[in-house]
Amino acid sequence: MEKNTKLGKRFQGKVAIVTASTQGIGFGIAERLGLEGASVVISSRKQQNVDEAAEKLRAKGIEVLAVVCHVSNAEQRKNLIDKTIQKYGKIDVVVSNAAVNPSIDPILKTEDSILDKLWEINVKSTILLLKDAAPHLKKGSSVVLIGSVVAFNPPPTMAMYGVTKTAVLGLTKALATEMAPDTRVNCVVPGSVPTYFTSFLTDNDALREEIEGKTLMRRLGTTEDMAAATAFLASDDASYITGENLVVSGGIPSRL
């Protein structure tokens, strides 16, 4: 994020929770919001990971609260919200980024336990986290969900994952209606971004070149690209935008 030295301060005085934010897209989002003035609450499953990520963010002058939170754990979700309110007294932004893709099996050959896990982490945990956060979200607050371009046409190797992300697109619409007019709800829909999560695709040179060739920009996305889009939707610059799924894919075909 150092390459952009002219960031504004759209989140000065605001408090933002970002789940699964110790690496990859989640970390990039936390960093961007923090550089724009937010107090950021980061979380992931392991204490060591949240501590290391917090150290990196604080080194850039960002105010950080680091909390261990496995999003499928009700007690840890509640603790994430409680700790945020105890320290900052409010929540202005929630970014739901946690997701898993534990299987490349076809849908009809996916084990029941894996189907449950995909649904629980990729869809249900967002609903349950927002149940806890909603009482603290006041007028002008914003929720950003993180989807995936595979939601529009789930590929064979990411079929059920893609279907859960299709559900996230619908969830965005439904929550926007339910939480209006005080809270806006939008979704950033990333294309291919090289992270640990997508390494099985982007570490393969032939696959990587194939994906790059499908984009109009002839490159993969970056965590900074996703962070910039998220920061826009979460900010007051997008104050008249809600219920929208913003595709950030370099022009990979997604929809009309």
C-alpha angles and dihedrals in degrees: 000000000000090000090074108065095163101068116148125227100244092146100047108145093009130120121221129188116203119184123213089016108146096093143006121011094348093055091046090053093048090049094049094048090047094049087052090057106270125138099233128209109204127190145176138151100273129062093215092054095050091046093051093046092048090052092053092049094046089052086064092052095259121147106233140182112193118203130174108234130164099194093218091058111090094201093050092047090053090046090053091056094040094050091049093052092044092055104033106016095225148041121225102167134027120189113190106202106147116120141149136204105188098162142046092190122123112265095251091052096046115114118247092242091054092048088052092049093050092050094042098050102030100043118002096049090059091054093048094046091052090049087061095041099042098082088059098046108100134185111309095025123137139210122198121190121198114227133167136241088237086073089081096053113006110215121224095254093050099030104134092033087054091050091053088052089051085057089052090058089055092043089056091056094045096046092046089058093044098046098042139148099019099039126042119211122198138156132226110212109201125203119209113327122175106241135133087267093059098033092114086067106031097043090061106085095206093048092045092053090048091053092045089051091057092057122083089220091055093227141083120256124259132224086246090058090055093043092052092052092047092049090052094051092045093049132081087252084079095044092131095046122092136143092028131135108211112202112213102181109123089253100309104161110264112145143326 
